[in-house]
Amino acid sequence: MKNIAVIGAGTMGNGIAHTFAQNGFKVNLIDIADAALKKGIETITKNLDRQVAKEILTDAQKNETLLNIKPVTDLKEGVSEADLVVEAASENLTIKLDIFKKLDAFCKPSTILATNTSSISITQIAAVTKRADQVIGMHFMNPVPVMKLVEIISGYSTSKTTLNHIIKLSEQLGKTPVPVNDYPGFVANRILMPMLNEAIETLYNGVAGVKEIDTVMKLGMAHPMGPLQLADFIGLDVCHAILEVMYEGFKNPKYAPCPLLVNMVRAGKLGVKSVEGFYDYSESRKAEQVSSQFSR
């Protein structure tokens, strides 16, 4: 595999493009919006600058990485020669199914189609294509250039050949691939999201405040980031969407999103991306100031 197409220039998409390009792959970064592509490339450049400052990369390696990335707004053009497509669009089933129908039509017969979904069924996505054996999940962790784990999810019809290709490819990226099976939330979010939801329930029930809950988990459980800060970092809308998928998939009330989480998403308080969630990020992204909603 030499040619990679990444769909979506947001946080995960630009991180995935960065990682492939840094490892010598030619990458088409695809988004329908020029502004999103411009922002994505700016983010990649800033992250590369940090790597240069930390002496992880040289200036020459930074420039080579950027040259390996081509921004594209036309989906057909962007994926026509790809050996692998990694979809990193919104965590929305309708959007993903539409993209995969088009990918099946636009891509070479040999192209492997991967999705970075954090919870949606690989089997369901694969079913809208005529190459279900070549559809797989590649769930990267954020920030992609830093985090080692890639959760590799096989759908019902994913072939062993496809799985082995993606495991080997992930290792080429310096990642640790972990194969898992296709059930709601997979492994990472099946365990993580109920914990985050329970932290929100704890706040909702008045057991403790935002900083107190996060401090207990950081100091008591050696977590690098408290659960409420982590939820803000992931995006409360993303947490809500994943919990909804799991609740729908298992029909178990333990996965139902906390009413406080539901209300915050409705109010547009989504965490870092909206500048306010459980913390106020208007002056710092370091979760130093608790949102006024929870500091009364």
Short mmCIF file of C-alpha atoms in Angstrom, two decimals:
data_model
loop_
_atom_site.label_atom_id
_atom_site.label_comp_id
_atom_site.label_asym_id
_atom_site.label_seq_id
_atom_site.Cartn_x
_atom_site.Cartn_y
_atom_site.Cartn_z
CA MET A 1 0.00 0.00 0.00
CA LYS A 2 1.38 3.38 -1.05
CA ASN A 3 -1.59 5.63 -1.72
CA ILE A 4 -3.91 6.48 1.17
CA ALA A 5 -7.09 8.56 1.12
CA VAL A 6 -8.43 10.02 4.36
CA ILE A 7 -12.00 11.36 4.40
CA GLY A 8 -12.60 14.21 6.82
CA ALA A 9 -10.13 16.94 7.78
CA GLY A 10 -11.28 17.31 11.38
CA THR A 11 -9.38 16.32 14.50
CA MET A 12 -9.18 12.61 13.74
CA GLY A 13 -8.86 12.94 9.96
CA ASN A 14 -5.98 15.38 10.00
CA GLY A 15 -4.26 13.30 12.69
CA ILE A 16 -4.57 10.14 10.60
CA ALA A 17 -3.32 11.95 7.48
CA HIS A 18 -0.39 13.36 9.47
CA THR A 19 0.57 9.90 10.73
CA PHE A 20 0.48 8.21 7.32
CA ALA A 21 2.34 11.08 5.63
CA GLN A 22 5.03 11.14 8.31
CA ASN A 23 5.65 7.47 7.59
CA GLY A 24 6.21 8.00 3.88
CA PHE A 25 2.74 7.35 2.44
CA LYS A 26 1.15 9.60 -0.16
CA VAL A 27 -2.09 10.91 1.33
CA ASN A 28 -5.12 12.59 -0.21
CA LEU A 29 -6.89 14.45 2.59
CA ILE A 30 -10.50 14.82 1.47
CA ASP A 31 -13.18 17.19 2.74
CA ILE A 32 -16.08 18.88 0.99
CA ALA A 33 -15.16 22.24 2.54
CA ASP A 34 -12.05 24.18 1.51
CA ALA A 35 -12.07 25.91 4.91
CA ALA A 36 -11.95 22.56 6.72
CA LEU A 37 -9.02 21.43 4.57
CA LYS A 38 -7.16 24.67 5.20
CA LYS A 39 -7.71 24.34 8.95
CA GLY A 40 -6.69 20.67 8.83
CA ILE A 41 -3.39 21.45 7.09
CA GLU A 42 -2.73 24.30 9.53
CA THR A 43 -3.26 21.90 12.43
CA ILE A 44 -0.92 19.32 10.91
CA THR A 45 1.72 22.03 10.38
CA LYS A 46 1.45 23.19 14.00
CA ASN A 47 1.73 19.62 15.27
CA LEU A 48 4.76 19.00 13.07
CA ASP A 49 6.33 22.20 14.42
CA ARG A 50 5.90 20.80 17.94
CA GLN A 51 7.62 17.59 16.88
CA VAL A 52 10.52 19.58 15.42
CA ALA A 53 10.78 21.65 18.62
CA LYS A 54 10.96 18.43 20.65
CA GLU A 55 13.56 17.05 18.18
CA ILE A 56 11.30 14.16 17.22
CA LEU A 57 11.53 15.29 13.58
CA THR A 58 13.92 17.44 11.58
CA ASP A 59 12.81 20.40 9.47
CA ALA A 60 13.46 18.30 6.37
CA GLN A 61 11.19 15.51 7.67
CA LYS A 62 8.50 18.05 8.48
CA ASN A 63 8.63 19.46 4.95
CA GLU A 64 8.59 15.98 3.42
CA THR A 65 5.55 15.07 5.50
CA LEU A 66 3.65 18.13 4.27
CA LEU A 67 4.60 17.37 0.67
CA ASN A 68 3.09 13.90 1.10
CA ILE A 69 -0.36 15.40 1.82
CA LYS A 70 -2.63 16.64 -0.95
CA PRO A 71 -5.88 18.41 0.01
CA VAL A 72 -8.82 17.35 -2.19
CA THR A 73 -12.48 18.42 -2.24
CA ASP A 74 -13.77 15.94 -4.84
CA LEU A 75 -14.40 12.48 -3.37
CA LYS A 76 -14.13 10.55 -6.65
CA GLU A 77 -10.86 12.26 -7.56
CA GLY A 78 -9.46 11.72 -4.09
CA VAL A 79 -10.10 7.98 -3.82
CA SER A 80 -9.77 6.72 -7.41
CA GLU A 81 -6.15 5.56 -7.01
CA ALA A 82 -6.17 4.80 -3.29
CA ASP A 83 -5.00 1.43 -1.99
CA LEU A 84 -6.67 2.20 1.34
CA VAL A 85 -9.39 4.67 2.26
CA VAL A 86 -9.83 5.65 5.92
CA GLU A 87 -13.15 7.37 6.58
CA ALA A 88 -13.05 9.80 9.50
CA ALA A 89 -16.25 11.78 8.93
CA SER A 90 -18.90 12.58 11.54
CA GLU A 91 -20.02 9.80 13.88
CA ASN A 92 -23.34 9.60 12.05
CA LEU A 93 -24.61 6.37 10.53
CA THR A 94 -26.49 7.99 7.63
CA ILE A 95 -23.42 10.00 6.58
CA LYS A 96 -21.14 6.97 6.81
CA LEU A 97 -23.44 4.70 4.82
CA ASP A 98 -23.69 7.31 2.06
CA ILE A 99 -19.90 7.67 1.94
CA PHE A 100 -19.30 3.92 1.75
CA LYS A 101 -21.82 3.46 -1.07
CA LYS A 102 -19.88 6.07 -3.05
CA LEU A 103 -16.50 4.58 -2.12
CA ASP A 104 -17.62 1.19 -3.37
CA ALA A 105 -18.43 2.77 -6.74
CA PHE A 106 -15.40 5.09 -6.99
CA CYS A 107 -12.55 2.93 -5.69
CA LYS A 108 -10.49 0.24 -7.39
CA PRO A 109 -11.77 -3.32 -6.77
CA SER A 110 -8.69 -4.06 -4.67
CA THR A 111 -9.06 -1.03 -2.37
CA ILE A 112 -9.59 -1.73 1.32
CA LEU A 113 -12.22 0.51 2.92
CA ALA A 114 -11.66 1.38 6.59
CA THR A 115 -13.68 3.48 9.00
CA ASN A 116 -12.41 5.27 12.07
CA THR A 117 -15.80 4.92 13.74
CA SER A 118 -15.64 4.62 17.51
CA SER A 119 -18.87 2.67 17.91
CA ILE A 120 -20.92 2.12 14.72
CA SER A 121 -21.23 -1.44 13.39
CA ILE A 122 -18.60 -2.37 10.79
CA THR A 123 -20.95 -5.10 9.58
CA GLN A 124 -23.73 -2.57 8.95
CA ILE A 125 -21.38 -0.23 7.09
CA ALA A 126 -19.93 -3.09 5.00
CA ALA A 127 -23.42 -4.26 4.03
CA VAL A 128 -23.96 -1.24 1.73
CA THR A 129 -20.91 -2.24 -0.36
CA LYS A 130 -20.18 -5.15 -2.69
CA ARG A 131 -16.85 -5.77 -0.95
CA ALA A 132 -17.83 -6.56 2.64
CA ASP A 133 -14.74 -8.75 2.97
CA GLN A 134 -12.58 -5.64 2.38
CA VAL A 135 -14.29 -3.38 4.92
CA ILE A 136 -12.72 -3.00 8.37
CA GLY A 137 -12.55 -0.66 11.35
CA MET A 138 -9.38 1.27 12.20
CA HIS A 139 -10.20 3.07 15.44
CA PHE A 140 -7.28 5.43 16.06
CA MET A 141 -6.95 7.22 19.40
CA ASN A 142 -6.68 11.00 19.79
CA PRO A 143 -4.14 12.58 19.34
CA VAL A 144 -3.35 10.19 16.50
CA PRO A 145 0.35 11.06 15.98
CA VAL A 146 1.02 10.38 19.68
CA MET A 147 -1.25 7.52 20.76
CA LYS A 148 0.02 4.00 20.00
CA LEU A 149 -3.23 2.03 20.00
CA VAL A 150 -5.25 1.22 16.91
CA GLU A 151 -8.34 -0.86 17.60
CA ILE A 152 -8.80 -3.09 14.53
CA ILE A 153 -12.43 -4.20 14.16
CA SER A 154 -13.46 -7.03 11.88
CA GLY A 155 -17.04 -7.03 10.64
CA TYR A 156 -18.99 -10.24 10.13
CA SER A 157 -17.59 -10.68 6.61
CA THR A 158 -14.15 -9.07 6.94
CA SER A 159 -11.58 -11.49 5.54
CA LYS A 160 -8.47 -12.67 7.36
CA THR A 161 -6.46 -11.28 4.45
CA THR A 162 -7.88 -7.79 5.00
CA LEU A 163 -7.32 -8.07 8.76
CA ASN A 164 -3.69 -9.13 8.29
CA HIS A 165 -3.04 -6.31 5.80
CA ILE A 166 -4.33 -3.72 8.26
CA ILE A 167 -2.45 -5.18 11.22
CA LYS A 168 0.80 -5.07 9.23
CA LEU A 169 0.05 -1.55 7.99
CA SER A 170 -0.64 -0.31 11.53
CA GLU A 171 2.70 -1.69 12.64
CA GLN A 172 4.38 0.19 9.78
CA LEU A 173 2.93 3.36 11.32
CA GLY A 174 4.60 2.53 14.63
CA LYS A 175 1.24 1.68 16.19
CA THR A 176 0.11 -1.27 18.29
CA PRO A 177 -2.86 -2.89 16.53
CA VAL A 178 -5.33 -4.80 18.71
CA PRO A 179 -7.89 -6.96 16.82
CA VAL A 180 -11.41 -6.99 18.30
CA ASN A 181 -14.83 -8.14 17.15
CA ASP A 182 -17.75 -6.04 15.95
CA TYR A 183 -20.06 -5.30 18.87
CA PRO A 184 -21.37 -1.89 19.99
CA GLY A 185 -18.56 0.25 21.41
CA PHE A 186 -15.98 -2.44 20.55
CA VAL A 187 -13.60 -2.65 23.56
CA ALA A 188 -12.29 0.88 24.15
CA ASN A 189 -15.59 2.71 24.27
CA ARG A 190 -17.60 -0.15 25.75
CA ILE A 191 -15.46 0.25 28.86
CA LEU A 192 -14.63 3.97 28.69
CA MET A 193 -18.03 5.52 27.94
CA PRO A 194 -19.94 4.01 30.89
CA MET A 195 -17.16 5.35 33.15
CA LEU A 196 -17.47 8.86 31.69
CA ASN A 197 -21.26 8.65 31.88
CA GLU A 198 -21.05 7.56 35.53
CA ALA A 199 -18.77 10.53 36.29
CA ILE A 200 -21.41 12.81 34.75
CA GLU A 201 -24.13 11.04 36.81
CA THR A 202 -22.02 11.63 39.92
CA LEU A 203 -21.91 15.35 39.15
CA TYR A 204 -25.62 15.37 38.20
CA ASN A 205 -26.53 13.76 41.56
CA GLY A 206 -24.53 16.35 43.51
CA VAL A 207 -22.06 13.87 44.99
CA ALA A 208 -19.09 16.13 44.21
CA GLY A 209 -18.02 18.98 41.96
CA VAL A 210 -16.24 18.89 38.61
CA LYS A 211 -12.67 19.32 39.89
CA GLU A 212 -13.29 17.04 42.86
CA ILE A 213 -14.47 14.17 40.64
CA ASP A 214 -11.54 14.60 38.26
CA THR A 215 -9.02 14.89 41.13
CA VAL A 216 -10.25 11.64 42.73
CA MET A 217 -9.79 9.75 39.47
CA LYS A 218 -6.41 11.33 38.66
CA LEU A 219 -4.85 10.85 42.08
CA GLY A 220 -6.73 7.73 43.19
CA MET A 221 -6.71 5.78 39.93
CA ALA A 222 -3.59 7.27 38.30
CA HIS A 223 -5.58 8.48 35.28
CA PRO A 224 -3.64 11.16 33.37
CA MET A 225 -6.86 13.11 32.82
CA GLY A 226 -10.04 13.23 34.88
CA PRO A 227 -13.20 11.73 33.29
CA LEU A 228 -15.01 15.06 32.93
CA GLN A 229 -11.97 16.70 31.35
CA LEU A 230 -11.60 13.67 29.08
CA ALA A 231 -15.26 13.91 28.05
CA ASP A 232 -14.69 17.58 27.16
CA PHE A 233 -11.59 16.60 25.17
CA ILE A 234 -13.42 13.88 23.22
CA GLY A 235 -16.47 16.10 22.67
CA LEU A 236 -19.70 15.70 24.62
CA ASP A 237 -21.62 15.25 21.38
CA VAL A 238 -19.34 12.35 20.45
CA CYS A 239 -19.76 10.78 23.91
CA HIS A 240 -23.52 11.15 23.60
CA ALA A 241 -23.57 9.59 20.13
CA ILE A 242 -21.47 6.59 21.23
CA LEU A 243 -23.65 5.97 24.28
CA GLU A 244 -26.76 6.13 22.09
CA VAL A 245 -25.28 3.52 19.73
CA MET A 246 -24.45 1.26 22.67
CA TYR A 247 -27.86 1.76 24.29
CA GLU A 248 -29.58 0.95 21.01
CA GLY A 249 -27.31 -2.04 20.41
CA PHE A 250 -27.59 -3.67 23.84
CA LYS A 251 -30.98 -2.32 25.03
CA ASN A 252 -29.38 -2.03 28.47
CA PRO A 253 -30.21 1.06 30.56
CA LYS A 254 -26.66 1.24 31.93
CA TYR A 255 -25.61 2.71 28.57
CA ALA A 256 -28.33 5.41 28.50
CA PRO A 257 -26.76 8.90 28.40
CA CYS A 258 -27.09 10.87 31.64
CA PRO A 259 -29.79 13.60 31.40
CA LEU A 260 -27.13 16.21 32.18
CA LEU A 261 -25.07 15.06 29.20
CA VAL A 262 -28.16 15.19 26.98
CA ASN A 263 -28.97 18.74 28.08
CA MET A 264 -25.40 19.96 27.61
CA VAL A 265 -25.33 18.63 24.06
CA ARG A 266 -28.69 20.27 23.33
CA ALA A 267 -27.30 23.55 24.69
CA GLY A 268 -24.23 23.32 22.46
CA LYS A 269 -21.84 22.95 25.42
CA LEU A 270 -19.66 20.30 23.80
CA GLY A 271 -16.34 20.73 25.56
CA VAL A 272 -13.08 21.99 24.08
CA LYS A 273 -14.50 22.29 20.55
CA SER A 274 -17.20 24.75 21.68
CA VAL A 275 -14.96 26.46 24.29
CA GLU A 276 -17.19 25.28 27.14
CA GLY A 277 -18.25 21.98 28.63
CA PHE A 278 -17.54 20.96 32.21
CA TYR A 279 -14.66 23.43 32.03
CA ASP A 280 -14.31 26.88 30.44
CA TYR A 281 -11.65 26.88 27.70
CA SER A 282 -11.97 30.52 26.65
CA GLU A 283 -8.56 31.37 28.10
CA SER A 284 -6.82 27.99 28.31
CA ARG A 285 -7.22 24.46 26.91
CA LYS A 286 -5.81 23.02 30.14
CA ALA A 287 -9.12 22.63 32.00
CA GLU A 288 -8.08 25.06 34.72
CA GLN A 289 -11.39 26.93 35.04
CA VAL A 290 -14.63 25.09 35.84
CA SER A 291 -17.60 26.24 33.74
CA SER A 292 -19.73 28.86 35.50
CA GLN A 293 -22.67 26.43 35.27
CA PHE A 294 -20.90 24.16 37.80
CA SER A 295 -19.03 26.69 39.92
CA ARG A 296 -21.99 28.35 41.61
#
